[in-house]
PDB file of C-alpha atoms in Angstrom:
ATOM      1  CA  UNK H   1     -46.135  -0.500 -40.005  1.00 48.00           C
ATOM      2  CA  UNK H   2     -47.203   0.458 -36.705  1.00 54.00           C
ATOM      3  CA  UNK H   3     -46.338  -2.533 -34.904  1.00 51.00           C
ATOM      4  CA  UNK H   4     -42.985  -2.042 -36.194  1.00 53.00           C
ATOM      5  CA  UNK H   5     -42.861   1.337 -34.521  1.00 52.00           C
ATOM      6  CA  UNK H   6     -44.486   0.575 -31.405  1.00 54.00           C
ATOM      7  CA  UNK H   7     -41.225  -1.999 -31.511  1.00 53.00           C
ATOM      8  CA  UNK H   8     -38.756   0.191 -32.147  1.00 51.00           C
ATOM      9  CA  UNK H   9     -39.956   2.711 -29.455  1.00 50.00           C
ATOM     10  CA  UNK H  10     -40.214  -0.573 -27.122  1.00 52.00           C
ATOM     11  CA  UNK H  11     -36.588  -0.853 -28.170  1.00 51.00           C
ATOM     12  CA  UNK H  12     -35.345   2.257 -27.702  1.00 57.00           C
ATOM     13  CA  UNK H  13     -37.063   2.929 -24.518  1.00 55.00           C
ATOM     14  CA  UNK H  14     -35.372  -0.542 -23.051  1.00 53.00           C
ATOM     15  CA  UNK H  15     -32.346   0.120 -24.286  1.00 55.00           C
ATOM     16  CA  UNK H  16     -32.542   4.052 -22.621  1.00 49.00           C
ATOM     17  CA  UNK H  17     -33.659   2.029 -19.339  1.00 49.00           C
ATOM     18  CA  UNK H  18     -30.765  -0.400 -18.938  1.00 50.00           C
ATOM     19  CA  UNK H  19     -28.442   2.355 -20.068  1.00 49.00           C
ATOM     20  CA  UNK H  20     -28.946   4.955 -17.326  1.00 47.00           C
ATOM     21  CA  UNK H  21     -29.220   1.923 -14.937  1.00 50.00           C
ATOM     22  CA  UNK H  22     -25.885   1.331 -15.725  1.00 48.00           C
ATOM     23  CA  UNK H  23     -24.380   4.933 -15.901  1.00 46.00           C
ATOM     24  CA  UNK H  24     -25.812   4.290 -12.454  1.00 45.00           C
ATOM     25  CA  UNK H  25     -24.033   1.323 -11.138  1.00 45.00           C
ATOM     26  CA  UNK H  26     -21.109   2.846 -12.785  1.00 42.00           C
ATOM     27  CA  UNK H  27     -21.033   6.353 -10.858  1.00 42.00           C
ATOM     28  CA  UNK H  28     -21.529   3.342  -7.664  1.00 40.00           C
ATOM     29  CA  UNK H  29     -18.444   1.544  -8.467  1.00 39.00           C
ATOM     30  CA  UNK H  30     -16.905   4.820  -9.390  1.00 38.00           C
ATOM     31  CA  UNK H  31     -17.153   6.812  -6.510  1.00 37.00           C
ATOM     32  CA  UNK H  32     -15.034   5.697  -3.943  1.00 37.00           C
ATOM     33  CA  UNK H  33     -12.356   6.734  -5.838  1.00 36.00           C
ATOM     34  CA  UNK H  34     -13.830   9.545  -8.865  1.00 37.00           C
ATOM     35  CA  UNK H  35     -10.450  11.455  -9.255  1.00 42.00           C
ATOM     36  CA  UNK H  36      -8.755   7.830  -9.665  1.00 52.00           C
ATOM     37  CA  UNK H  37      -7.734   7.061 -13.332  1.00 76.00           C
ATOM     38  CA  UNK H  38      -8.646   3.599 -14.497  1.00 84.00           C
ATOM     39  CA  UNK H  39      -5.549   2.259 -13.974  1.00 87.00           C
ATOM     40  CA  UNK H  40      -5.986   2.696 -10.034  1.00 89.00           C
ATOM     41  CA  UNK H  41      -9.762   0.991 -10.231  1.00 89.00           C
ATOM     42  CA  UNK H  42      -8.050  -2.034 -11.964  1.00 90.00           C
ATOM     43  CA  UNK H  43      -5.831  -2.624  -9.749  1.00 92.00           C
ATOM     44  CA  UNK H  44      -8.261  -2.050  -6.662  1.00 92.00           C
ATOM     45  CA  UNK H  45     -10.273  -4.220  -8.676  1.00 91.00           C
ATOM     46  CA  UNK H  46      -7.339  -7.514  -9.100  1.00 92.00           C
ATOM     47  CA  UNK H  47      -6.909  -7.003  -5.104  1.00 92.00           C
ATOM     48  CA  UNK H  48     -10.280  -6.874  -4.106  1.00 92.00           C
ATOM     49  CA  UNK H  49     -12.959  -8.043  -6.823  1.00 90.00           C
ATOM     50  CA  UNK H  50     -16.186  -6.294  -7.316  1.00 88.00           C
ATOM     51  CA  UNK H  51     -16.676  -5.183  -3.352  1.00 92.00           C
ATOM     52  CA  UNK H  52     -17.769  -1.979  -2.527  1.00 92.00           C
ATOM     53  CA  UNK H  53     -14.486   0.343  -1.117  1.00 93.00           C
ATOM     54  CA  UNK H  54     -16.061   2.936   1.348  1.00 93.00           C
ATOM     55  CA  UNK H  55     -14.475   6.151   2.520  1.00 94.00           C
ATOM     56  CA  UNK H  56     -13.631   6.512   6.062  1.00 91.00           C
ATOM     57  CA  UNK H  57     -11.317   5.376   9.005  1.00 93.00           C
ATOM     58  CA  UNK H  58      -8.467   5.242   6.929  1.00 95.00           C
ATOM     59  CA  UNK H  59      -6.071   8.584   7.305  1.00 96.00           C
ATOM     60  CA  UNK H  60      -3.407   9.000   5.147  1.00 96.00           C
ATOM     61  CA  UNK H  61      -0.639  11.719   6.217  1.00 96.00           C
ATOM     62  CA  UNK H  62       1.735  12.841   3.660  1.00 95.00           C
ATOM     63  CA  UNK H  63       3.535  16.278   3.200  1.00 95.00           C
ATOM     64  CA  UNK H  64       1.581  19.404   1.610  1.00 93.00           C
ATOM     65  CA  UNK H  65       4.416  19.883  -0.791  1.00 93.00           C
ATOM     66  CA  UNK H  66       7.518  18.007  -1.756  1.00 92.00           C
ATOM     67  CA  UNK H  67      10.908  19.430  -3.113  1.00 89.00           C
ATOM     68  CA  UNK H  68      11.304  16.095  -5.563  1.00 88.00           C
ATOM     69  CA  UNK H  69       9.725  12.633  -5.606  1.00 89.00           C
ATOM     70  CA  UNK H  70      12.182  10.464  -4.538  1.00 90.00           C
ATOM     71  CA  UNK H  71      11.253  10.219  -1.207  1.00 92.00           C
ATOM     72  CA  UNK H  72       8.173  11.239  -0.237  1.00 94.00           C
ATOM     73  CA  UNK H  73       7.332  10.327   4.255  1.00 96.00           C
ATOM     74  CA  UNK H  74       3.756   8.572   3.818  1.00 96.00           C
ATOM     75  CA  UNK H  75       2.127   7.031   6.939  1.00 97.00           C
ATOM     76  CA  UNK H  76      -1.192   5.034   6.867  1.00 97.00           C
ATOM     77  CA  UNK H  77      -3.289   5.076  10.089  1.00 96.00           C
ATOM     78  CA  UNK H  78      -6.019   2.942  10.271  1.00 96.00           C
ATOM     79  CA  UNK H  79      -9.153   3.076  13.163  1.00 94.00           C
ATOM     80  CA  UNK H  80      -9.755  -0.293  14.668  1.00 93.00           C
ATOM     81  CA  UNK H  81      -9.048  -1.716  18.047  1.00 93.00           C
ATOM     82  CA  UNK H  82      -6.662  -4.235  16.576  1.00 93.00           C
ATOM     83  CA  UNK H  83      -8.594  -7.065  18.361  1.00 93.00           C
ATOM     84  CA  UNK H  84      -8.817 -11.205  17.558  1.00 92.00           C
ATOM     85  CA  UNK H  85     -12.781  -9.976  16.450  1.00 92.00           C
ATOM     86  CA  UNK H  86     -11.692  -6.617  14.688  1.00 94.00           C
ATOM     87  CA  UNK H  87      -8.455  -5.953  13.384  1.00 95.00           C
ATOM     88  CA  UNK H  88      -7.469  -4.463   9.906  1.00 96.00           C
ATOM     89  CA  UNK H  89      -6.169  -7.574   7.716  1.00 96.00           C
ATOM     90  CA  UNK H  90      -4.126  -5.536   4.672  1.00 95.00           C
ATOM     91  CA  UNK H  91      -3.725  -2.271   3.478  1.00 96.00           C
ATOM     92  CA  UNK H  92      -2.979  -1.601   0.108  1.00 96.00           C
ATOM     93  CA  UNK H  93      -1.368   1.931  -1.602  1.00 96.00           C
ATOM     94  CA  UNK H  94      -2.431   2.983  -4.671  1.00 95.00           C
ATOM     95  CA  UNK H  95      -0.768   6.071  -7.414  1.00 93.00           C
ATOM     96  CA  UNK H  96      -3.441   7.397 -10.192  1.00 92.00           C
ATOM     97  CA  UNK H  97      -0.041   9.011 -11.446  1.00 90.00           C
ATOM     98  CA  UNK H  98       3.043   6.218 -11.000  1.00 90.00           C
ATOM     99  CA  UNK H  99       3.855   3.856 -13.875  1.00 90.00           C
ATOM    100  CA  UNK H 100       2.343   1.211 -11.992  1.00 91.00           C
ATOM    101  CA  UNK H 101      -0.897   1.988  -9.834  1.00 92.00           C
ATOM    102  CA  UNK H 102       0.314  -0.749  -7.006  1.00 94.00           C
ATOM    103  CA  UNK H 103       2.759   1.001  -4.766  1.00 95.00           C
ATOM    104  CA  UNK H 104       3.123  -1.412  -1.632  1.00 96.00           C
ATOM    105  CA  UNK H 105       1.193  -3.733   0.592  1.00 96.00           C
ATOM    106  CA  UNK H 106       0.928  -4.232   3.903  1.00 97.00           C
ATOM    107  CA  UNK H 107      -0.065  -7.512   6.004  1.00 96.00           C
ATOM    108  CA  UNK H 108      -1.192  -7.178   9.289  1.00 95.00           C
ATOM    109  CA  UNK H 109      -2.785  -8.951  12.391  1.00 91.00           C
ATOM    110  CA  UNK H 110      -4.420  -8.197  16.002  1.00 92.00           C
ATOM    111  CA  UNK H 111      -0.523  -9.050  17.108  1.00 92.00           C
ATOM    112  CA  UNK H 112       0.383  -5.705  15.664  1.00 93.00           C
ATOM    113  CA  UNK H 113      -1.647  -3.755  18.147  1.00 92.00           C
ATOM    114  CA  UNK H 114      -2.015  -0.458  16.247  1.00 94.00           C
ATOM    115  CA  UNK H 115      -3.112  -0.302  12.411  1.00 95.00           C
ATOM    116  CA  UNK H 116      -0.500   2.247  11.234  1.00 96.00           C
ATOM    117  CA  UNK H 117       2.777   1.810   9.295  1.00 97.00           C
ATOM    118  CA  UNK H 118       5.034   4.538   7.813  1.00 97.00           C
ATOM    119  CA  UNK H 119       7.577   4.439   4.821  1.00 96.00           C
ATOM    120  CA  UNK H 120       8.653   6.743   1.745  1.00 96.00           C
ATOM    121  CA  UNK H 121       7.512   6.851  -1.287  1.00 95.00           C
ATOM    122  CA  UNK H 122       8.425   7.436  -4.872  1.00 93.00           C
ATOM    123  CA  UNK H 123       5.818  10.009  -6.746  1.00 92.00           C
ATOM    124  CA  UNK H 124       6.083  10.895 -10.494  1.00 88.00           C
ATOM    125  CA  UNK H 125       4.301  14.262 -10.184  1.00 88.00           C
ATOM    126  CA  UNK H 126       1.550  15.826  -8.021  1.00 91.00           C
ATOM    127  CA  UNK H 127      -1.366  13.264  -7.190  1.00 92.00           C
ATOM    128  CA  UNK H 128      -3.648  11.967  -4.241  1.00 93.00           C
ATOM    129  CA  UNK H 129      -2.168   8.937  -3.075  1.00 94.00           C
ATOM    130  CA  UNK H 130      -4.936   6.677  -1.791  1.00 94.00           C
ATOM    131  CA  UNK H 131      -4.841   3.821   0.224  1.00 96.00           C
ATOM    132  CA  UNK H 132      -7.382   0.745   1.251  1.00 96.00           C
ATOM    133  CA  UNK H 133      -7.916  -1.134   4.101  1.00 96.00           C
ATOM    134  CA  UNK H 134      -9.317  -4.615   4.171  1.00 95.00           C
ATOM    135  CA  UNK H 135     -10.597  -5.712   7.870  1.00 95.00           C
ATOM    136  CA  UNK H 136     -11.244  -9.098   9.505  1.00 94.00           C
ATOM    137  CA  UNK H 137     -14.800  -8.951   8.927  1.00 93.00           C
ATOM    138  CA  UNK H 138     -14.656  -8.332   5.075  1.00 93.00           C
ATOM    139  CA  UNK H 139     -14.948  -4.570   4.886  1.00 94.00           C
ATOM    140  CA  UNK H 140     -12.657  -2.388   2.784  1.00 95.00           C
ATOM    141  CA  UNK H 141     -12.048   1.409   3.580  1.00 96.00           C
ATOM    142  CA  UNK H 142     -10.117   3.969   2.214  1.00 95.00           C
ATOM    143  CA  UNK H 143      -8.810   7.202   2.499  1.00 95.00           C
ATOM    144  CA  UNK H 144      -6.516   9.386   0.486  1.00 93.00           C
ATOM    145  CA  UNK H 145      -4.225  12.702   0.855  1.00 94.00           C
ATOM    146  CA  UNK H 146      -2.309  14.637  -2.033  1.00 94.00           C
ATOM    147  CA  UNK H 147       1.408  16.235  -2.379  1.00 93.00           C
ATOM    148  CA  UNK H 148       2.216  18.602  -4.121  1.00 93.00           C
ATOM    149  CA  UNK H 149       5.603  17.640  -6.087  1.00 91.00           C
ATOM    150  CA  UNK H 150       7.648  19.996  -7.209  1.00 87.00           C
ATOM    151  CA  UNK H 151       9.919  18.592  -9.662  1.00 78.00           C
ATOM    152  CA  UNK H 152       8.026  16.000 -11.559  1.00 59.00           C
ATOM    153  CA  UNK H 153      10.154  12.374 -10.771  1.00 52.00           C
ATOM    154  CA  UNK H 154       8.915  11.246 -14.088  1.00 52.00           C
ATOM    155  CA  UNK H 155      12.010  10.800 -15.248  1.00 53.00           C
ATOM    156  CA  UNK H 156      13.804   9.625 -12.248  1.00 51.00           C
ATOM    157  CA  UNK H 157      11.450   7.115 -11.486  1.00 49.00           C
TER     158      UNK H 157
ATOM    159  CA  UNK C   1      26.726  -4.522   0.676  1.00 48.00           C
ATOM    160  CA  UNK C   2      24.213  -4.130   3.071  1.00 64.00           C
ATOM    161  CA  UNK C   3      23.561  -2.225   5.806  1.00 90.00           C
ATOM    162  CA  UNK C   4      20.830  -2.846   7.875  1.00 94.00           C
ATOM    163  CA  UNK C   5      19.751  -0.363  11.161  1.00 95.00           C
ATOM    164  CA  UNK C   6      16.881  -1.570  13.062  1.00 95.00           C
ATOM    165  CA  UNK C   7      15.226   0.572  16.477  1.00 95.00           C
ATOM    166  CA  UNK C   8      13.496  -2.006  18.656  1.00 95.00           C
ATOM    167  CA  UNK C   9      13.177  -0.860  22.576  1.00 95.00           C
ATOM    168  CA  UNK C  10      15.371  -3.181  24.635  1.00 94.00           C
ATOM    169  CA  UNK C  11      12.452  -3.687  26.886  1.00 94.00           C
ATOM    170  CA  UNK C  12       9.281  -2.894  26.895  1.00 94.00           C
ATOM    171  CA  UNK C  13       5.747  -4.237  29.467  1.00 94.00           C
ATOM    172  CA  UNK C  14       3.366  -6.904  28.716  1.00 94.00           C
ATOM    173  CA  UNK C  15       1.234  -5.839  26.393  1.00 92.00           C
ATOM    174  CA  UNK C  16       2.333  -2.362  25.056  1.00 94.00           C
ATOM    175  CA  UNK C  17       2.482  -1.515  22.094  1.00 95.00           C
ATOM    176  CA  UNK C  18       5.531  -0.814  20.296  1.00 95.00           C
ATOM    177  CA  UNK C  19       7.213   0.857  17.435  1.00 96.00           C
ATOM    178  CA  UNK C  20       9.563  -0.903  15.502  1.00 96.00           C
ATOM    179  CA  UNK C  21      11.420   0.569  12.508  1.00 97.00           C
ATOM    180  CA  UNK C  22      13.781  -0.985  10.469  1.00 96.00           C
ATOM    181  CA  UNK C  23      15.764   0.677   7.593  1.00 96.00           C
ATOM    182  CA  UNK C  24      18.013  -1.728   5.098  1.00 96.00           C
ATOM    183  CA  UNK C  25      20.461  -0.028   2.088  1.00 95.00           C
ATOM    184  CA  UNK C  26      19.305  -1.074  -1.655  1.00 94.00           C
ATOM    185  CA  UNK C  27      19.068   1.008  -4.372  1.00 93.00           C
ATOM    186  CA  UNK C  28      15.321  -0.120  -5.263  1.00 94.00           C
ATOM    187  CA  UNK C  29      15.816  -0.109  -8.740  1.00 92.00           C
ATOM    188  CA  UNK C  30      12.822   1.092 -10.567  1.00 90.00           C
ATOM    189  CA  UNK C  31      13.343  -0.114 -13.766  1.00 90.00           C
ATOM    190  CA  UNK C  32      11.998   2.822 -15.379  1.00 88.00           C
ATOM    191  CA  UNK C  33      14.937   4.838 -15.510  1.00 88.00           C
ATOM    192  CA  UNK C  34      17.160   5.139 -18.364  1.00 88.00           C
ATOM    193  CA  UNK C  35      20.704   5.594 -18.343  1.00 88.00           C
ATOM    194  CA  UNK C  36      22.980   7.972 -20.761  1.00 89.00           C
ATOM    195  CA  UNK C  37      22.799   6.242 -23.559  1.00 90.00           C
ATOM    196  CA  UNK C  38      18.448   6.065 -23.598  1.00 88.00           C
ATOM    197  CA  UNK C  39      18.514   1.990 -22.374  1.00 90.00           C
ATOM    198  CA  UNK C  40      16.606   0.707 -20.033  1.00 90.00           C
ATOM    199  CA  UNK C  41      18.162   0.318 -16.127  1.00 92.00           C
ATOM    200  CA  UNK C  42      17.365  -3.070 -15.432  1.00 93.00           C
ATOM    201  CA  UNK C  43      14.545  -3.260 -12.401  1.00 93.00           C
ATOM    202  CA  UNK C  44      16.478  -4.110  -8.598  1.00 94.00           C
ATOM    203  CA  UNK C  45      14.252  -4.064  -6.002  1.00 95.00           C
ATOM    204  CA  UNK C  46      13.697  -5.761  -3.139  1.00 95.00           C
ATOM    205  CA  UNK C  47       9.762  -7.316  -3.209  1.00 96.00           C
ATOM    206  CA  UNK C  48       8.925  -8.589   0.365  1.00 96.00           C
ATOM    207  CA  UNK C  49       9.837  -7.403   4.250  1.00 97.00           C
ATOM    208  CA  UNK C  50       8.782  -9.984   6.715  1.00 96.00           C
ATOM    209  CA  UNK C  51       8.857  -9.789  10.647  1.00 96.00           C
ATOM    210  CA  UNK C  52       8.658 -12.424  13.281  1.00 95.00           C
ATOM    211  CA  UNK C  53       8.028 -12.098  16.641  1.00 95.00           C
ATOM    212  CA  UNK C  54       9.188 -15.632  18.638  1.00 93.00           C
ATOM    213  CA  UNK C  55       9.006 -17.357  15.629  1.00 92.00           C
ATOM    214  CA  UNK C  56       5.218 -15.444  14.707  1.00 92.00           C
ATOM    215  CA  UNK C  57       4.802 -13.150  11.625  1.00 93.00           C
ATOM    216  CA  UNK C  58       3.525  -9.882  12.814  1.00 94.00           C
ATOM    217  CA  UNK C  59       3.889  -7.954  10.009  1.00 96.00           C
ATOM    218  CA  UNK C  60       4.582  -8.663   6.265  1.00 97.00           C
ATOM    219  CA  UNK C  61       5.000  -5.568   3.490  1.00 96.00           C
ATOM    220  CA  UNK C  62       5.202  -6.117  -0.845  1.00 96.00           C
ATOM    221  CA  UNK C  63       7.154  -3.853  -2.087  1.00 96.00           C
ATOM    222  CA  UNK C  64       6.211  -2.563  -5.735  1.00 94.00           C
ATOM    223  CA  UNK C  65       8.931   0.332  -7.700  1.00 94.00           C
ATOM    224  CA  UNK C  66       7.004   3.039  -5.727  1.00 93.00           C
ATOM    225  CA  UNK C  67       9.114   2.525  -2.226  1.00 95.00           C
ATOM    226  CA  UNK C  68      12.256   4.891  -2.043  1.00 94.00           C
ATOM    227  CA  UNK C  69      15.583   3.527  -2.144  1.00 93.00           C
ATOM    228  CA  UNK C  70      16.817   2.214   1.098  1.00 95.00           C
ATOM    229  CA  UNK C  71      13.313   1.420   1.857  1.00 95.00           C
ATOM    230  CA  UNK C  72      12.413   2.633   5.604  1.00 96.00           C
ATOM    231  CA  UNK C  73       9.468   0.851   7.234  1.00 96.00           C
ATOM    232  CA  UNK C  74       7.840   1.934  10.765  1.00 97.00           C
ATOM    233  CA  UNK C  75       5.062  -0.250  12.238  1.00 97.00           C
ATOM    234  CA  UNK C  76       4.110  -1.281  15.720  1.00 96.00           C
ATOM    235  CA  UNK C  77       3.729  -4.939  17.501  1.00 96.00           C
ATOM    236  CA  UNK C  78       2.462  -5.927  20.680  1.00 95.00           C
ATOM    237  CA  UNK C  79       4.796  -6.818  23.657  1.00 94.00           C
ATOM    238  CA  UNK C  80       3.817 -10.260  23.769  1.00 91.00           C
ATOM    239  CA  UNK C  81       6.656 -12.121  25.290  1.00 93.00           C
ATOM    240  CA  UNK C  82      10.452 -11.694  25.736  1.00 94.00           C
ATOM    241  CA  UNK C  83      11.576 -13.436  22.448  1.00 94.00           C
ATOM    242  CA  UNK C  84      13.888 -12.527  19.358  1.00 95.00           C
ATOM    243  CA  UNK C  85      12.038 -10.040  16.547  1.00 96.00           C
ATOM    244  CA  UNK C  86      13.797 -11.624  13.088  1.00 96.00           C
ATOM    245  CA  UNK C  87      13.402  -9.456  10.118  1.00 97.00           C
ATOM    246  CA  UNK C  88      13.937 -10.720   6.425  1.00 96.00           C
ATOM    247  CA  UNK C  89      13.903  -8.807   3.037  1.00 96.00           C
ATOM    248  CA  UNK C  90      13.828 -10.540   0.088  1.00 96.00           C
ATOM    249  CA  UNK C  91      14.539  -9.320  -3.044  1.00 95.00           C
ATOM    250  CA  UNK C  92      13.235 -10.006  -6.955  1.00 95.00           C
ATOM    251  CA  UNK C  93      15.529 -12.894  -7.159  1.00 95.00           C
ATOM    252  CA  UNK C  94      15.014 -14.611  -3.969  1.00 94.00           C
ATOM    253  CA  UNK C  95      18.174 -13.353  -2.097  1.00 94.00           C
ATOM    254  CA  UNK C  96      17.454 -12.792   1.073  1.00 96.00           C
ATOM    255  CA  UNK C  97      18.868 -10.630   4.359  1.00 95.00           C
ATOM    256  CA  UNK C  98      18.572 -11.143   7.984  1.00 95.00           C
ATOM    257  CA  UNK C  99      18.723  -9.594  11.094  1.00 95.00           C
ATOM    258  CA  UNK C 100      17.467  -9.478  14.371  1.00 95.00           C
ATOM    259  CA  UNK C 101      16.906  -7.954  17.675  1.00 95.00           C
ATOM    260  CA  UNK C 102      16.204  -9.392  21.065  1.00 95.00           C
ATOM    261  CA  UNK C 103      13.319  -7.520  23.641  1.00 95.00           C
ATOM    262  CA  UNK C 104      12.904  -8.248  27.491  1.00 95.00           C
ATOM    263  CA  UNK C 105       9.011  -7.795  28.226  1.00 94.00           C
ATOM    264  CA  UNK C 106       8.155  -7.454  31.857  1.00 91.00           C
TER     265      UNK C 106
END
C-alpha cells in the first residue's frame, strides 16, 4: 500500500517535472513571435525547421493606418554588409491575419548590395506583419510592424 | 495584356548600388473572392519574379495571394558591369513575361 503511493507520488512528481520543462521549451519556441497565431509558427516552421528566429536587425516599415487593404506600401530592410562572408540569403513575410500566413519571399545575394526590398501588400484586417531573415551563416532574424486597416479586406481578399 | 514599366538608371559607377523597380499589370487573383452569385473567383496570380544581371540572378521573389494587384517590386543590385538586367514573371501556369533594360557602368 505504501509502495504504491510512494509510486504514484514518483509519478506525479515526474510527470509535473517534464511538464513545466516543456511549458518551458514552449514559451522558447514561442517567443519570437507570442502575438503570432499558430498558423504563422507553422509556416515559419515548413521554411525554417525547428531553429531558433531571434528579434533584431530586421526593420519592417509599413503605414500607421491604412484606408483599405488592397494595397498596403511594405518595405523590409535588413542590417548586413551584403558581403561574399555576410549577406542576408532570404527573407520571408508572414500575416497572423491573411487566409494564408505565407505572403511573399524574397531571394537574395551579396550581388544585391543592400538587404532591402519594397512592394504592396494585401491585409485582411489590422495585424503586425512580421518578416524573417535567413543569413549566409545560418542565422534567422526577424522583425515586425503593424497597420492599422480601416476597412477590413476580408472580403475583398 | 500586359504592361510592364521598369526604372533602371541608364548609367550608374562601378560598384554602386542601385535601385531597381519594376512594376508589371495582373490582376493577382486571390482566389478568395467571390463573385455575385457566392462562387468562388478562380485564383490568377503570378508566383515568381526573377532578375538577371549579365546573365546572373540577383534577385528572385515568390509571390503568395498577399501581393497587390499589379504587383510593384523595389530592390537594389550592385553596378557590377555594363550588361543587360532581364526580368521574368511567371505566373501559376507557367506563362511567362519578359523585359529588359540595358545599364552603362563606368
Amino acid at each position: 500500500m505504501r509502495t504504491d503511493e510512494r509510486q504514484a507520488l514518483s509519478i506525479s512528481r515526474r510527470s509535473l517535472i517534464t511538464g513545466v520543462a516543456g511549458l518551458g521549451t514552449l514559451a522558447l519556441i514561442r517567443s519570437p513571435a507570442a502575438a503570432a497565431p499558430e498558423d504563422v509558427i507553422a509556416a515559419q516552421r515548413a521554411l525554417f525547421g525547428d531553429r531558433e528566429i531571434q528579434t533584431g536587425r530586421v526593420m519592417v516599415t509599413m503605414p500607421p493606418i491604412a484606408e483599405n487593404g488592397f494595397s498596403v506600401p511594405f518595405e523590409v530592410e535588413v542590417d548586413s554588409p551584403m558581403t561574399e562572408d555576410d549577406h542576408v540569403v532570404q527573407i520571408a513575410v508572414f500575416s497572423p491575419r491573411n487566409p494564408l500566413p505565407d505572403m511573399a519571399r524574397f531571394h537574395l545575394g551579396p550581388r544585391a548590395g543592400r538587404a532591402r526590398v519594397a512592394t504592396r501588400i494585401r491585409m485582411s484586417g489590422t495585424q503586425a506583419i512580421t518578416a524573417v531573415a535567413e543569413m549566409s551563416d545560418g542565422s534567422l532574424w526577424s522583425g515586425s510592424a503593424e497597420t492599422v486597416v480601416t476597412l477590413a479586406a476580408c472580403i475583398i481578399l | 495584356m500586359t504592361g510592364i514599366r521598369i526604372s533602371v538608371p541608364d548609367t550608374a559607377e562601378t560598384g554602386e548600388v542601385i535601385e531597381i523597380r519594376v512594376l508589371i499589370q495582373h490582376p493577382m487573383e486571390s482566389g478568395f473572392r467571390r463573385d455575385n452569385r457566392g462562387g468562388l473567383i478562380p485564383r490568377d496570380i503570378l508566383t515568381r519574379f526573377e532578375c538577371t544581371y549579365s546573365g546572373k540572378a540577383v534577385f528572385v521573389a515568390d509571390f503568395h495571394p498577399a501581393i497587390a494587384a499589379n504587383p510593384l517590386l523595389s530592390f537594389n543590385t550592385v553596378a557590377a558591369e555594363s550588361g543587360t538586367l532581364n526580368f521574368r514573371w511567371i505566373d501559376q501556369n507557367g506563362a511567362v513575361w519578359e523585359d529588359s533594360a540595358e545599364i552603362i557602368v563606368t
